[in-house]
Coordinates of N, CA and C in Angstrom, one line a residue:
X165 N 147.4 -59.4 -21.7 CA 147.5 -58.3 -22.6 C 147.6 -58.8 -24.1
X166 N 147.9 -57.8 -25.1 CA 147.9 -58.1 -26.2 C 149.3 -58.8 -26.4
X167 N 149.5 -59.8 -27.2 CA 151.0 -60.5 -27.5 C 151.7 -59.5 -28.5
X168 N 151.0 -58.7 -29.7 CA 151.5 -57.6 -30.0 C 152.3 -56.6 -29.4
X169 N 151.6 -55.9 -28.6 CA 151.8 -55.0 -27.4 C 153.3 -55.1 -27.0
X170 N 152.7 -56.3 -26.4 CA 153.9 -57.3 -25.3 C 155.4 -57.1 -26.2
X171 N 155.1 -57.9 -27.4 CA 156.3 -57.8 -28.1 C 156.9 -56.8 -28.0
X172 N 156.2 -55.6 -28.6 CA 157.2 -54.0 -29.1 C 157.2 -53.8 -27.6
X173 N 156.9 -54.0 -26.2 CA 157.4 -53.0 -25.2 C 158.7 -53.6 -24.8
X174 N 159.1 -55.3 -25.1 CA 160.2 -56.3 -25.0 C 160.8 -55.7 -25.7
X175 N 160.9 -55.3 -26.9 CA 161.5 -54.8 -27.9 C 162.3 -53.6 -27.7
X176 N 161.9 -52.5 -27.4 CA 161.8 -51.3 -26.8 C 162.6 -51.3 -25.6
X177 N 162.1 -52.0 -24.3 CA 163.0 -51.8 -23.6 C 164.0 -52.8 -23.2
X178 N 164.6 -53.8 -24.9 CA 165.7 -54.6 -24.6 C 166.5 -53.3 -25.4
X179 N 166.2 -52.4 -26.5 CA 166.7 -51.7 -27.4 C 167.6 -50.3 -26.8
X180 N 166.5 -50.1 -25.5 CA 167.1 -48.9 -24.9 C 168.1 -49.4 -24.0
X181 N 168.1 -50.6 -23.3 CA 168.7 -51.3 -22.0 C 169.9 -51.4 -22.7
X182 N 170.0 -51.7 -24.0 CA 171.6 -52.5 -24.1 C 172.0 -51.1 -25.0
X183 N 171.1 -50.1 -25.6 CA 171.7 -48.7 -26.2 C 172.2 -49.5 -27.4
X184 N 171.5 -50.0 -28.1 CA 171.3 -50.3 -29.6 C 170.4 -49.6 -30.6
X185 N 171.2 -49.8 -31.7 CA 170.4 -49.1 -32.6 C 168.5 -50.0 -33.0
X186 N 168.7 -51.3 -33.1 CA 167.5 -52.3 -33.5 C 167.5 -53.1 -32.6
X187 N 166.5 -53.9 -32.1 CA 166.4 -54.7 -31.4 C 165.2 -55.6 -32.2
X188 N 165.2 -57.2 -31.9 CA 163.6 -58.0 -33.1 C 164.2 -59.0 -32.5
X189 N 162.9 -60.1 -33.0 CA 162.8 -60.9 -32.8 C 163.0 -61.8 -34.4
X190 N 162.9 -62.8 -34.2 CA 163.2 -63.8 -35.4 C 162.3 -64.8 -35.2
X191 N 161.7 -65.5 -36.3 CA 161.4 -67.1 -36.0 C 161.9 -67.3 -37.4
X192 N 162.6 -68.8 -37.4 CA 163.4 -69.5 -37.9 C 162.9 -70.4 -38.7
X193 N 162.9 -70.7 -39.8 CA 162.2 -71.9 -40.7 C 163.6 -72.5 -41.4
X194 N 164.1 -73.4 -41.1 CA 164.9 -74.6 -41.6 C 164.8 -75.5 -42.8
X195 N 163.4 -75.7 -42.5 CA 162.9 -77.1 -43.0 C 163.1 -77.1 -44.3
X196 N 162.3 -75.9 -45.1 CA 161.9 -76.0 -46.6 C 162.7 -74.9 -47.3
X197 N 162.6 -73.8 -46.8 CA 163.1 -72.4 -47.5 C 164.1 -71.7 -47.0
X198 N 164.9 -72.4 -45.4 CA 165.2 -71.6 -45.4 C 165.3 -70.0 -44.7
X199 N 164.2 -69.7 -44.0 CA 163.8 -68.5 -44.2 C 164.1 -68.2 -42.8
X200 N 164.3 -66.8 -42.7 CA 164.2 -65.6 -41.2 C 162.6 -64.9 -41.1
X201 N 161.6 -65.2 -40.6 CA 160.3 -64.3 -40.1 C 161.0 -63.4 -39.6
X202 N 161.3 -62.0 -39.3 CA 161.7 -61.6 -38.7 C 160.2 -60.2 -38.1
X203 N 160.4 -60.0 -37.1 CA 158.3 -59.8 -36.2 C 158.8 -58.4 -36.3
X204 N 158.0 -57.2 -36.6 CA 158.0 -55.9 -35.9 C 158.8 -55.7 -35.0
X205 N 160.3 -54.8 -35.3 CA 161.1 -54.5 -34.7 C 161.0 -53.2 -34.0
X206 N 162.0 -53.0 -32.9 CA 162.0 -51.4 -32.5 C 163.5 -50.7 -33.2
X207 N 163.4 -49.9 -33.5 CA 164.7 -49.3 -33.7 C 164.7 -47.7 -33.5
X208 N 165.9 -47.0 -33.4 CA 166.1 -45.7 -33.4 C 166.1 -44.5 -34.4
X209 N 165.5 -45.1 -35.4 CA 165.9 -44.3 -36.6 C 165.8 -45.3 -37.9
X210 N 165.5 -44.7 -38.7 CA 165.0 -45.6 -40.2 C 164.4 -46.6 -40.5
X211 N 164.0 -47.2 -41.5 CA 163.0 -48.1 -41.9 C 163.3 -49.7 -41.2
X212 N 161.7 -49.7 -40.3 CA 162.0 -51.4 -39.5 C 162.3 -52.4 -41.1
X213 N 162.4 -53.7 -39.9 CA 163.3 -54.6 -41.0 C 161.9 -56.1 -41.2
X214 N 161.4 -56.0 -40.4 CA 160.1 -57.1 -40.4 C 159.5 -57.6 -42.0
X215 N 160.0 -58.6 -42.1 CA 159.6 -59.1 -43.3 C 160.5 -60.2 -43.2
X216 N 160.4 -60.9 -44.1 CA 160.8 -62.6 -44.6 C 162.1 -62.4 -45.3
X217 N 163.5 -62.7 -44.7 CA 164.4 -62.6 -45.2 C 165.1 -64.2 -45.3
X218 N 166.2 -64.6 -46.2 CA 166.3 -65.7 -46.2 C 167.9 -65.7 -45.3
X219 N 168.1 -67.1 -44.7 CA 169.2 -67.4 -43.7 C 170.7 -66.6 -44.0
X220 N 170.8 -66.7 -45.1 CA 171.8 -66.2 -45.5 C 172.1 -64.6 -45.5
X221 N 170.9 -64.3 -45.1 CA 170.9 -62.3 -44.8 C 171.6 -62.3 -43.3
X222 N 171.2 -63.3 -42.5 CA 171.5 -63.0 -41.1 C 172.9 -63.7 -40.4
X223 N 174.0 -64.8 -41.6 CA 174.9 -64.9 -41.2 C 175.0 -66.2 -42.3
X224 N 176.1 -66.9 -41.9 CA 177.1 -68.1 -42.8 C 176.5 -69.1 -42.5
X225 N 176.4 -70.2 -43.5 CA 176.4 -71.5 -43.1 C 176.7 -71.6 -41.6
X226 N 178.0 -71.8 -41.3 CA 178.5 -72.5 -40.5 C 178.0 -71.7 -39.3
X227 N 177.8 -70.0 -39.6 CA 176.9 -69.6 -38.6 C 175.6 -70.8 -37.8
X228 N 174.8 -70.8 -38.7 CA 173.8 -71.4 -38.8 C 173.7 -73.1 -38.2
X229 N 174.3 -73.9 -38.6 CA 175.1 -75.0 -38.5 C 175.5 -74.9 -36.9
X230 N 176.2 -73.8 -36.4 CA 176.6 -73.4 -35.5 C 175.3 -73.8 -34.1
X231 N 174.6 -72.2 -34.8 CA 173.0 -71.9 -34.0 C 171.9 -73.3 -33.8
X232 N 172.5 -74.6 -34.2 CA 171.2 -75.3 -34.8 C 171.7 -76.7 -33.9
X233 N 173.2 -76.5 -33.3 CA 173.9 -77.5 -32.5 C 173.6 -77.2 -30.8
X234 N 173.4 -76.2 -30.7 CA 173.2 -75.5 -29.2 C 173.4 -74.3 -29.4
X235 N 173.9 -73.8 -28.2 CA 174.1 -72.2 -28.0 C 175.5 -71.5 -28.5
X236 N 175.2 -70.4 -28.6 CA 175.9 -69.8 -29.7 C 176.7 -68.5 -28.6
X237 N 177.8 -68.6 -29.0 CA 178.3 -67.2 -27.5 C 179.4 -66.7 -28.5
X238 N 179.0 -65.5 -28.7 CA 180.5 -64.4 -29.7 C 180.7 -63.3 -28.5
X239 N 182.2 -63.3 -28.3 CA 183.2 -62.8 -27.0 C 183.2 -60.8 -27.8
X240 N 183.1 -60.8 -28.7 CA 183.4 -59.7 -29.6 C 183.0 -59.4 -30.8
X241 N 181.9 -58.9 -30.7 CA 181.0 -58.7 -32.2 C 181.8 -57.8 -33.0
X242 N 182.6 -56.9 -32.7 CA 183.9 -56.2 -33.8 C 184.6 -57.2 -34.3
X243 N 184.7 -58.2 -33.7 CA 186.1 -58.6 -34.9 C 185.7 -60.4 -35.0
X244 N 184.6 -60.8 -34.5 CA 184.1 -62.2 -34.9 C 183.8 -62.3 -36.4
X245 N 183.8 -63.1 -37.3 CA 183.5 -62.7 -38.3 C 182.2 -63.2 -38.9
X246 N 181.3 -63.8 -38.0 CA 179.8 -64.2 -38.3 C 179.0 -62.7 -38.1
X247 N 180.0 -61.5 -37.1 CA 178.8 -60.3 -37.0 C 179.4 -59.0 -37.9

């Protein structure tokens, strides 16, 4: 099928499954800029977020630092302070 497609129905039904407001994907650029691709999201209401944002939109250095050593596990997204 289409990889488009594919995406928004992953999207869609990770968005409804866990009863979030957004659900997206990201690709990650490190190298030069910096940057979040972030792909055609689904969400429940208001303007998607897809477009080119820089690392710093989506969490801290040390966030990042963090994400870039292995895997990343927050016990409680209320009171962590990366979310």
């Amino acid at each position: 099928g289409d990889p488009d497609e594919l995406l928004a129905v992953a999207m869609r039904d990770t968005g409804e499954r866990l009863r979030v407001h957004r659900a997206f994907f990201c690709e990650v650029d490190t190298a030069d800029d910096a940057r979040a691709h972030v792909l055609p999201d689904w969400h429940r209401s208001g303007d998607g977020l897809a477009g080119t944002y820089t690392l710093a939109s989506f969490g801290s250095d040390d966030c990042w630092q963090a994400a870039a050593s292995g895997v990343v596990a927050i016990d409680d997204v209320w009171r962590h302070p990366w979310t």
